[in-house]
Amino acid sequence: MTAARGLSAAVLLLSLALVVLIGWVLLAGDPRWSALLLVGDDAGYYLAIARNVCLGHGASFDRIHPTNGFNPLYTLLLVGFDRVLVPGASVLGCYRAGLLVSLLALLVGLAGLVRLLARFVDARVFGGDLRGLAVAAGIAFYAFFIVPKKQFGMDAALVLGLGTLYLDRALRGGLLAPGARAGLIDGILLGLLLLARVDNLPIVVAALGTMALLAPGRPSGFRALGQRALWAGLTVLPYVLWSTSRFGTWMPVSARIKSSFPHVDLGTSLWTIRHTSVNAADLASFLVAYLAAWIVALAALRGAPGLTRVQAIRERLREPRTALLAMLALALVMRFTYMLAFSRTDVQGGYVMLAHVFNLLVFFAAAEALARRVPARAGRVAAGAALLLIAVSLGLFAGKAAGMARHLAGPEPGDEWTLAREIQAVTKPDDVLYGGAFGLVAFFADRAWINGDGVANTYDYQRAFEHDGLAAWLRAAGVTHVVWAAPEGGPEPGAPIRLDVEGVLAGRINTIEVEPRDIVLVGRLARGLAREGGGSKVYVARWGR
């Protein structure tokens, strides 16, 4: 066994062990661990809506009002898994089923990535066992950097699964692979990407746009393009019709809240990106991806002697790897530019998960370019690139693991599962709670819970702010308790507590008052609540009676 083959086997075993460990934590471990370490807070919105569908409340987070504050594909999968695997729709059972969906999606994404990398790396540089080492390095990057993110219970995992499958197909047969079957599968995958996250629209636009450039030079090229556009449209159409007929718009209310489009405010966008849930490693990865995407896109757009610009672009895109990178680069340029211009209330690392895959492809393409400049040492350059990627992946995970250990070792971890149990103890099953940025706590608490930040609420809720009507709207909804987070120290004794709530779409602040004597619980929550002031104390108080 060569050194490269032995190292590849060791890296694969370590990656497999980590994925198995994470799977055990998600599906069999104490729910406090997964809630604290691996599950995003917004997962609670998806998990609750799907469970409420199974309980007969319809597409509702709070069991009172219908909401379109979700992307549909993941919600549909959750409903299906809950009904099949959790007949009684227990909270813990639905939680495990939801995490299983994410884990399976990530495994599909890993399988797609393996196939994609095996096709992408150049056999002239990564030949023999070096090819296996390169793929093992990519698996390590995926297992140690991408899989442990707080994306379980959320739609980001679907984007990775669907995205890598589509990219692999685009590289294997080309963006315009002939045949009705290829057009059907590619079109459905593009449509599913849009249903997984509405903000994947740039990927669909970039793919169809790149195909439109290629079509004139291909036999039946426009037919292949039309097939993909047709099947993508038909895949998305049922959701568009349902949402428009039910809510008057196809756009989820969560997407409208988080974007200021068409009003550009670069300062607000940069502040939002920097101060929400994107960690330093993801920020660095996204910055690299954005810069690399511009370079790749501009390189594909440059002219050539004796050809028009369109002819030059079309000629470059005939090479499948170039077309794949250009298409993905164009999508990322559009997505990141939109985020920089229009981000308003929240940005998550899961918004652009395929940027990490793009970075991986660009990394290997750059390593190959360097190896060709020093052909006598090409093998060493290729091996060094793979080793560097493995080292970076393990280093990033070591930092994340240290942070996880600190959370678990703390005397009061303040996890969502524990806090929800405390809230259950001080409320009754028929109570209605109100509070924002508590997706996972609300799901675990198993109470009617109106979402205060509006992400999983209704457009009517947003309109209530226009005439200072929040308090009246909450009373009409039967709210009995208010939940909020605040910094350490607590409210002043005896003085009414004024809670300012922002109606993002109305651009107004409404205020509700709570009496300190009505506080029934003071709990803790370790997760940073940026939209609630970053507080670590959580208060529950009687209200509206």
PDB file of C-alpha atoms in Angstrom, residues 242-486:
ATOM      1  CA  TRP A 242     -50.972  27.470  -3.504  1.00  0.00           C
ATOM      2  CA  SER A 243     -49.096  30.315  -1.855  1.00  0.00           C
ATOM      3  CA  THR A 244     -50.546  32.964  -4.155  1.00  0.00           C
ATOM      4  CA  SER A 245     -54.132  31.765  -3.702  1.00  0.00           C
ATOM      5  CA  ARG A 246     -53.728  31.439   0.080  1.00  0.00           C
ATOM      6  CA  PHE A 247     -51.598  34.470   0.902  1.00  0.00           C
ATOM      7  CA  GLY A 248     -51.750  36.690  -2.169  1.00  0.00           C
ATOM      8  CA  THR A 249     -48.062  36.178  -2.966  1.00  0.00           C
ATOM      9  CA  TRP A 250     -45.670  33.340  -3.716  1.00  0.00           C
ATOM     10  CA  MET A 251     -42.955  35.006  -1.622  1.00  0.00           C
ATOM     11  CA  PRO A 252     -42.591  33.564   1.913  1.00  0.00           C
ATOM     12  CA  VAL A 253     -43.080  36.233   4.551  1.00  0.00           C
ATOM     13  CA  SER A 254     -39.709  35.269   6.047  1.00  0.00           C
ATOM     14  CA  ALA A 255     -37.958  36.205   2.782  1.00  0.00           C
ATOM     15  CA  ARG A 256     -39.713  39.585   2.670  1.00  0.00           C
ATOM     16  CA  ILE A 257     -38.737  40.340   6.251  1.00  0.00           C
ATOM     17  CA  LYS A 258     -35.071  39.525   5.755  1.00  0.00           C
ATOM     18  CA  SER A 259     -34.607  41.479   2.523  1.00  0.00           C
ATOM     19  CA  SER A 260     -34.918  45.236   1.967  1.00  0.00           C
ATOM     20  CA  PHE A 261     -35.227  44.805  -1.820  1.00  0.00           C
ATOM     21  CA  PRO A 262     -35.448  47.074  -3.799  1.00  0.00           C
ATOM     22  CA  HIS A 263     -33.995  49.551  -1.273  1.00  0.00           C
ATOM     23  CA  VAL A 264     -30.186  49.356  -1.136  1.00  0.00           C
ATOM     24  CA  ASP A 265     -28.555  50.039   2.236  1.00  0.00           C
ATOM     25  CA  LEU A 266     -24.966  48.802   2.141  1.00  0.00           C
ATOM     26  CA  GLY A 267     -24.199  49.895   5.710  1.00  0.00           C
ATOM     27  CA  THR A 268     -27.167  48.028   7.161  1.00  0.00           C
ATOM     28  CA  SER A 269     -26.411  44.975   5.053  1.00  0.00           C
ATOM     29  CA  LEU A 270     -22.785  44.806   6.174  1.00  0.00           C
ATOM     30  CA  TRP A 271     -23.773  45.266   9.808  1.00  0.00           C
ATOM     31  CA  THR A 272     -26.436  42.571   9.489  1.00  0.00           C
ATOM     32  CA  ILE A 273     -24.036  40.095   7.912  1.00  0.00           C
ATOM     33  CA  ARG A 274     -21.385  40.762  10.538  1.00  0.00           C
ATOM     34  CA  HIS A 275     -23.649  40.603  13.588  1.00  0.00           C
ATOM     35  CA  THR A 276     -25.947  37.667  12.884  1.00  0.00           C
ATOM     36  CA  SER A 277     -25.345  33.947  12.877  1.00  0.00           C
ATOM     37  CA  VAL A 278     -22.529  33.715  10.312  1.00  0.00           C
ATOM     38  CA  ASN A 279     -19.396  32.633  12.172  1.00  0.00           C
ATOM     39  CA  ALA A 280     -15.862  33.751  11.357  1.00  0.00           C
ATOM     40  CA  ALA A 281     -14.964  30.608   9.397  1.00  0.00           C
ATOM     41  CA  ASP A 282     -18.061  30.892   7.208  1.00  0.00           C
ATOM     42  CA  LEU A 283     -17.481  34.610   6.680  1.00  0.00           C
ATOM     43  CA  ALA A 284     -13.950  33.864   5.481  1.00  0.00           C
ATOM     44  CA  SER A 285     -15.178  31.063   3.234  1.00  0.00           C
ATOM     45  CA  PHE A 286     -17.900  33.276   1.755  1.00  0.00           C
ATOM     46  CA  LEU A 287     -15.449  36.120   1.134  1.00  0.00           C
ATOM     47  CA  VAL A 288     -13.079  33.751  -0.672  1.00  0.00           C
ATOM     48  CA  ALA A 289     -15.984  32.342  -2.685  1.00  0.00           C
ATOM     49  CA  TYR A 290     -17.240  35.819  -3.640  1.00  0.00           C
ATOM     50  CA  LEU A 291     -13.829  37.004  -4.810  1.00  0.00           C
ATOM     51  CA  ALA A 292     -13.124  33.732  -6.629  1.00  0.00           C
ATOM     52  CA  ALA A 293     -16.571  33.831  -8.247  1.00  0.00           C
ATOM     53  CA  TRP A 294     -15.873  37.294  -9.660  1.00  0.00           C
ATOM     54  CA  ILE A 295     -12.516  36.120 -11.026  1.00  0.00           C
ATOM     55  CA  VAL A 296     -14.024  33.007 -12.635  1.00  0.00           C
ATOM     56  CA  ALA A 297     -17.005  34.901 -14.043  1.00  0.00           C
ATOM     57  CA  LEU A 298     -14.882  37.713 -15.500  1.00  0.00           C
ATOM     58  CA  ALA A 299     -12.437  35.195 -16.971  1.00  0.00           C
ATOM     59  CA  ALA A 300     -15.314  33.449 -18.736  1.00  0.00           C
ATOM     60  CA  LEU A 301     -16.592  36.778 -20.077  1.00  0.00           C
ATOM     61  CA  ARG A 302     -13.317  38.056 -21.551  1.00  0.00           C
ATOM     62  CA  GLY A 303     -12.927  38.362 -25.306  1.00  0.00           C
ATOM     63  CA  ALA A 304     -10.618  36.508 -27.692  1.00  0.00           C
ATOM     64  CA  PRO A 305      -8.804  37.539 -30.906  1.00  0.00           C
ATOM     65  CA  GLY A 306     -10.866  36.965 -34.031  1.00  0.00           C
ATOM     66  CA  LEU A 307     -14.092  36.205 -32.152  1.00  0.00           C
ATOM     67  CA  THR A 308     -16.985  38.261 -30.896  1.00  0.00           C
ATOM     68  CA  ARG A 309     -17.388  38.297 -27.142  1.00  0.00           C
ATOM     69  CA  VAL A 310     -20.363  35.924 -27.301  1.00  0.00           C
ATOM     70  CA  GLN A 311     -18.433  33.546 -29.538  1.00  0.00           C
ATOM     71  CA  ALA A 312     -15.453  33.622 -27.168  1.00  0.00           C
ATOM     72  CA  ILE A 313     -17.644  32.904 -24.152  1.00  0.00           C
ATOM     73  CA  ARG A 314     -19.425  30.095 -25.959  1.00  0.00           C
ATOM     74  CA  GLU A 315     -16.116  28.570 -27.000  1.00  0.00           C
ATOM     75  CA  ARG A 316     -14.847  28.506 -23.412  1.00  0.00           C
ATOM     76  CA  LEU A 317     -18.081  27.053 -22.103  1.00  0.00           C
ATOM     77  CA  ARG A 318     -17.780  24.062 -24.396  1.00  0.00           C
ATOM     78  CA  GLU A 319     -15.371  22.564 -21.852  1.00  0.00           C
ATOM     79  CA  PRO A 320     -17.614  20.988 -19.147  1.00  0.00           C
ATOM     80  CA  ARG A 321     -15.443  21.996 -16.168  1.00  0.00           C
ATOM     81  CA  THR A 322     -15.262  25.596 -17.338  1.00  0.00           C
ATOM     82  CA  ALA A 323     -19.025  25.707 -17.907  1.00  0.00           C
ATOM     83  CA  LEU A 324     -19.692  24.253 -14.464  1.00  0.00           C
ATOM     84  CA  LEU A 325     -17.415  26.713 -12.661  1.00  0.00           C
ATOM     85  CA  ALA A 326     -18.711  29.662 -14.685  1.00  0.00           C
ATOM     86  CA  MET A 327     -22.341  28.770 -13.986  1.00  0.00           C
ATOM     87  CA  LEU A 328     -21.751  28.364 -10.261  1.00  0.00           C
ATOM     88  CA  ALA A 329     -19.610  31.516 -10.144  1.00  0.00           C
ATOM     89  CA  LEU A 330     -22.362  33.539 -11.817  1.00  0.00           C
ATOM     90  CA  ALA A 331     -24.914  32.219  -9.316  1.00  0.00           C
ATOM     91  CA  LEU A 332     -22.688  33.127  -6.363  1.00  0.00           C
ATOM     92  CA  VAL A 333     -21.934  36.603  -7.732  1.00  0.00           C
ATOM     93  CA  MET A 334     -25.672  37.268  -7.979  1.00  0.00           C
ATOM     94  CA  ARG A 335     -26.466  35.787  -4.558  1.00  0.00           C
ATOM     95  CA  PHE A 336     -23.664  37.460  -2.618  1.00  0.00           C
ATOM     96  CA  THR A 337     -24.202  40.814  -4.341  1.00  0.00           C
ATOM     97  CA  TYR A 338     -27.892  40.624  -3.414  1.00  0.00           C
ATOM     98  CA  MET A 339     -26.969  39.836   0.201  1.00  0.00           C
ATOM     99  CA  LEU A 340     -24.530  42.760   0.335  1.00  0.00           C
ATOM    100  CA  ALA A 341     -27.134  45.147  -1.040  1.00  0.00           C
ATOM    101  CA  PHE A 342     -30.374  44.051   0.613  1.00  0.00           C
ATOM    102  CA  SER A 343     -29.755  42.112   3.869  1.00  0.00           C
ATOM    103  CA  ARG A 344     -31.966  43.566   6.565  1.00  0.00           C
ATOM    104  CA  THR A 345     -32.606  41.488   9.690  1.00  0.00           C
ATOM    105  CA  ASP A 346     -30.740  38.210   9.524  1.00  0.00           C
ATOM    106  CA  VAL A 347     -28.129  36.290   7.551  1.00  0.00           C
ATOM    107  CA  GLN A 348     -27.300  32.629   8.127  1.00  0.00           C
ATOM    108  CA  GLY A 349     -24.404  30.495   7.005  1.00  0.00           C
ATOM    109  CA  GLY A 350     -26.879  28.121   5.410  1.00  0.00           C
ATOM    110  CA  TYR A 351     -27.977  30.683   2.825  1.00  0.00           C
ATOM    111  CA  VAL A 352     -25.084  29.937   0.455  1.00  0.00           C
ATOM    112  CA  MET A 353     -23.934  26.419   1.335  1.00  0.00           C
ATOM    113  CA  LEU A 354     -22.844  25.669  -2.225  1.00  0.00           C
ATOM    114  CA  ALA A 355     -20.202  28.391  -1.864  1.00  0.00           C
ATOM    115  CA  HIS A 356     -18.173  25.864   0.152  1.00  0.00           C
ATOM    116  CA  VAL A 357     -18.432  23.346  -2.700  1.00  0.00           C
ATOM    117  CA  PHE A 358     -17.391  26.056  -5.163  1.00  0.00           C
ATOM    118  CA  ASN A 359     -14.339  26.847  -3.023  1.00  0.00           C
ATOM    119  CA  LEU A 360     -13.413  23.181  -3.051  1.00  0.00           C
ATOM    120  CA  LEU A 361     -13.579  22.992  -6.859  1.00  0.00           C
ATOM    121  CA  VAL A 362     -11.620  26.231  -7.284  1.00  0.00           C
ATOM    122  CA  PHE A 363      -9.000  24.965  -4.818  1.00  0.00           C
ATOM    123  CA  PHE A 364      -8.334  21.848  -6.891  1.00  0.00           C
ATOM    124  CA  ALA A 365      -8.405  23.817 -10.149  1.00  0.00           C
ATOM    125  CA  ALA A 366      -5.807  26.218  -8.703  1.00  0.00           C
ATOM    126  CA  ALA A 367      -3.662  23.301  -7.483  1.00  0.00           C
ATOM    127  CA  GLU A 368      -3.744  21.792 -10.962  1.00  0.00           C
ATOM    128  CA  ALA A 369      -2.765  25.109 -12.556  1.00  0.00           C
ATOM    129  CA  LEU A 370       0.196  25.399 -10.167  1.00  0.00           C
ATOM    130  CA  ALA A 371       1.247  21.799 -10.813  1.00  0.00           C
ATOM    131  CA  ARG A 372       1.313  22.409 -14.564  1.00  0.00           C
ATOM    132  CA  ARG A 373       3.714  25.309 -14.061  1.00  0.00           C
ATOM    133  CA  VAL A 374       6.204  22.962 -12.384  1.00  0.00           C
ATOM    134  CA  PRO A 375       5.661  19.670 -14.242  1.00  0.00           C
ATOM    135  CA  ALA A 376       8.718  18.059 -12.663  1.00  0.00           C
ATOM    136  CA  ARG A 377       7.101  18.420  -9.246  1.00  0.00           C
ATOM    137  CA  ALA A 378       3.452  18.111 -10.242  1.00  0.00           C
ATOM    138  CA  GLY A 379       2.913  15.029  -8.054  1.00  0.00           C
ATOM    139  CA  ARG A 380       4.309  16.791  -4.985  1.00  0.00           C
ATOM    140  CA  VAL A 381       2.175  19.849  -5.632  1.00  0.00           C
ATOM    141  CA  ALA A 382      -0.941  17.685  -5.967  1.00  0.00           C
ATOM    142  CA  ALA A 383      -0.148  15.733  -2.802  1.00  0.00           C
ATOM    143  CA  GLY A 384       0.658  18.939  -0.932  1.00  0.00           C
ATOM    144  CA  ALA A 385      -2.659  20.490  -1.940  1.00  0.00           C
ATOM    145  CA  ALA A 386      -4.576  17.461  -0.687  1.00  0.00           C
ATOM    146  CA  LEU A 387      -2.611  17.430   2.587  1.00  0.00           C
ATOM    147  CA  LEU A 388      -3.207  21.151   3.057  1.00  0.00           C
ATOM    148  CA  LEU A 389      -6.949  20.688   2.605  1.00  0.00           C
ATOM    149  CA  ILE A 390      -6.988  17.835   5.111  1.00  0.00           C
ATOM    150  CA  ALA A 391      -5.000  19.879   7.642  1.00  0.00           C
ATOM    151  CA  VAL A 392      -7.266  22.929   7.256  1.00  0.00           C
ATOM    152  CA  SER A 393     -10.396  20.776   7.615  1.00  0.00           C
ATOM    153  CA  LEU A 394      -9.114  19.108  10.800  1.00  0.00           C
ATOM    154  CA  GLY A 395      -7.970  22.465  12.183  1.00  0.00           C
ATOM    155  CA  LEU A 396     -11.357  24.084  11.623  1.00  0.00           C
ATOM    156  CA  PHE A 397     -13.083  21.163  13.295  1.00  0.00           C
ATOM    157  CA  ALA A 398     -10.673  21.280  16.254  1.00  0.00           C
ATOM    158  CA  GLY A 399     -11.698  24.886  16.876  1.00  0.00           C
ATOM    159  CA  LYS A 400     -15.380  24.020  16.608  1.00  0.00           C
ATOM    160  CA  ALA A 401     -14.985  20.968  18.852  1.00  0.00           C
ATOM    161  CA  ALA A 402     -13.283  23.123  21.507  1.00  0.00           C
ATOM    162  CA  GLY A 403     -16.245  25.490  21.439  1.00  0.00           C
ATOM    163  CA  MET A 404     -18.667  22.569  21.739  1.00  0.00           C
ATOM    164  CA  ALA A 405     -16.736  21.250  24.739  1.00  0.00           C
ATOM    165  CA  ARG A 406     -16.918  24.648  26.454  1.00  0.00           C
ATOM    166  CA  HIS A 407     -20.688  24.708  25.982  1.00  0.00           C
ATOM    167  CA  LEU A 408     -21.123  21.226  27.441  1.00  0.00           C
ATOM    168  CA  ALA A 409     -18.765  21.898  30.354  1.00  0.00           C
ATOM    169  CA  GLY A 410     -20.568  25.053  31.452  1.00  0.00           C
ATOM    170  CA  PRO A 411     -22.462  24.895  34.746  1.00  0.00           C
ATOM    171  CA  GLU A 412     -25.683  26.182  33.150  1.00  0.00           C
ATOM    172  CA  PRO A 413     -25.666  25.393  29.432  1.00  0.00           C
ATOM    173  CA  GLY A 414     -29.075  26.981  28.893  1.00  0.00           C
ATOM    174  CA  ASP A 415     -30.228  24.638  26.169  1.00  0.00           C
ATOM    175  CA  GLU A 416     -33.602  24.880  24.428  1.00  0.00           C
ATOM    176  CA  TRP A 417     -34.826  21.484  25.610  1.00  0.00           C
ATOM    177  CA  THR A 418     -34.368  22.334  29.289  1.00  0.00           C
ATOM    178  CA  LEU A 419     -35.865  25.817  28.955  1.00  0.00           C
ATOM    179  CA  ALA A 420     -38.890  24.415  27.120  1.00  0.00           C
ATOM    180  CA  ARG A 421     -39.533  21.926  29.915  1.00  0.00           C
ATOM    181  CA  GLU A 422     -39.457  24.801  32.415  1.00  0.00           C
ATOM    182  CA  ILE A 423     -41.932  26.788  30.306  1.00  0.00           C
ATOM    183  CA  GLN A 424     -44.236  23.779  30.147  1.00  0.00           C
ATOM    184  CA  ALA A 425     -44.209  23.616  33.938  1.00  0.00           C
ATOM    185  CA  VAL A 426     -45.451  27.216  34.380  1.00  0.00           C
ATOM    186  CA  THR A 427     -48.059  27.219  31.578  1.00  0.00           C
ATOM    187  CA  LYS A 428     -51.115  25.162  30.647  1.00  0.00           C
ATOM    188  CA  PRO A 429     -51.776  23.320  27.367  1.00  0.00           C
ATOM    189  CA  ASP A 430     -54.423  25.858  26.328  1.00  0.00           C
ATOM    190  CA  ASP A 431     -52.208  28.917  26.954  1.00  0.00           C
ATOM    191  CA  VAL A 432     -51.012  31.044  24.023  1.00  0.00           C
ATOM    192  CA  LEU A 433     -47.459  32.370  24.222  1.00  0.00           C
ATOM    193  CA  TYR A 434     -45.892  35.241  22.289  1.00  0.00           C
ATOM    194  CA  GLY A 435     -42.212  35.970  21.692  1.00  0.00           C
ATOM    195  CA  GLY A 436     -39.653  36.277  18.918  1.00  0.00           C
ATOM    196  CA  ALA A 437     -36.504  34.336  17.959  1.00  0.00           C
ATOM    197  CA  PHE A 438     -37.523  31.259  19.962  1.00  0.00           C
ATOM    198  CA  GLY A 439     -38.083  28.731  17.193  1.00  0.00           C
ATOM    199  CA  LEU A 440     -36.639  25.661  18.861  1.00  0.00           C
ATOM    200  CA  VAL A 441     -37.868  26.515  22.364  1.00  0.00           C
ATOM    201  CA  ALA A 442     -41.366  27.074  20.993  1.00  0.00           C
ATOM    202  CA  PHE A 443     -41.328  23.691  19.264  1.00  0.00           C
ATOM    203  CA  PHE A 444     -40.118  21.839  22.354  1.00  0.00           C
ATOM    204  CA  ALA A 445     -42.549  23.681  24.653  1.00  0.00           C
ATOM    205  CA  ASP A 446     -45.531  22.217  22.763  1.00  0.00           C
ATOM    206  CA  ARG A 447     -47.700  25.268  23.284  1.00  0.00           C
ATOM    207  CA  ALA A 448     -49.523  27.590  20.916  1.00  0.00           C
ATOM    208  CA  TRP A 449     -46.716  30.106  20.361  1.00  0.00           C
ATOM    209  CA  ILE A 450     -47.042  33.214  18.197  1.00  0.00           C
ATOM    210  CA  ASN A 451     -43.720  34.069  16.566  1.00  0.00           C
ATOM    211  CA  GLY A 452     -42.795  37.641  17.466  1.00  0.00           C
ATOM    212  CA  ASP A 453     -40.114  38.426  14.901  1.00  0.00           C
ATOM    213  CA  GLY A 454     -42.578  37.575  12.134  1.00  0.00           C
ATOM    214  CA  VAL A 455     -40.442  34.976  10.362  1.00  0.00           C
ATOM    215  CA  ALA A 456     -43.043  32.234  10.849  1.00  0.00           C
ATOM    216  CA  ASN A 457     -46.042  34.511  11.134  1.00  0.00           C
ATOM    217  CA  THR A 458     -48.424  36.249   8.720  1.00  0.00           C
ATOM    218  CA  TYR A 459     -48.583  39.400   6.630  1.00  0.00           C
ATOM    219  CA  ASP A 460     -51.576  40.460   8.784  1.00  0.00           C
ATOM    220  CA  TYR A 461     -49.287  40.441  11.815  1.00  0.00           C
ATOM    221  CA  GLN A 462     -46.922  42.803  10.009  1.00  0.00           C
ATOM    222  CA  ARG A 463     -49.791  45.110   9.056  1.00  0.00           C
ATOM    223  CA  ALA A 464     -50.876  45.358  12.711  1.00  0.00           C
ATOM    224  CA  PHE A 465     -47.811  47.504  13.394  1.00  0.00           C
ATOM    225  CA  GLU A 466     -48.848  50.203  10.931  1.00  0.00           C
ATOM    226  CA  HIS A 467     -51.317  51.827  13.368  1.00  0.00           C
ATOM    227  CA  ASP A 468     -49.768  50.726  16.694  1.00  0.00           C
ATOM    228  CA  GLY A 469     -52.154  47.802  16.740  1.00  0.00           C
ATOM    229  CA  LEU A 470     -49.859  45.069  18.039  1.00  0.00           C
ATOM    230  CA  ALA A 471     -51.352  44.845  21.522  1.00  0.00           C
ATOM    231  CA  ALA A 472     -54.907  44.634  20.140  1.00  0.00           C
ATOM    232  CA  TRP A 473     -53.803  41.985  17.615  1.00  0.00           C
ATOM    233  CA  LEU A 474     -52.263  39.885  20.382  1.00  0.00           C
ATOM    234  CA  ARG A 475     -55.359  40.146  22.569  1.00  0.00           C
ATOM    235  CA  ALA A 476     -57.545  39.080  19.642  1.00  0.00           C
ATOM    236  CA  ALA A 477     -55.266  36.064  19.199  1.00  0.00           C
ATOM    237  CA  GLY A 478     -55.789  35.104  22.851  1.00  0.00           C
ATOM    238  CA  VAL A 479     -52.201  35.601  24.066  1.00  0.00           C
ATOM    239  CA  THR A 480     -51.821  34.671  27.741  1.00  0.00           C
ATOM    240  CA  HIS A 481     -48.029  34.881  28.202  1.00  0.00           C
ATOM    241  CA  VAL A 482     -45.190  36.956  26.766  1.00  0.00           C
ATOM    242  CA  VAL A 483     -41.646  35.593  26.441  1.00  0.00           C
ATOM    243  CA  TRP A 484     -38.575  37.769  25.929  1.00  0.00           C
ATOM    244  CA  ALA A 485     -34.799  37.706  26.331  1.00  0.00           C
ATOM    245  CA  ALA A 486     -32.824  40.416  28.115  1.00  0.00           C
TER     246      ALA A 486
END
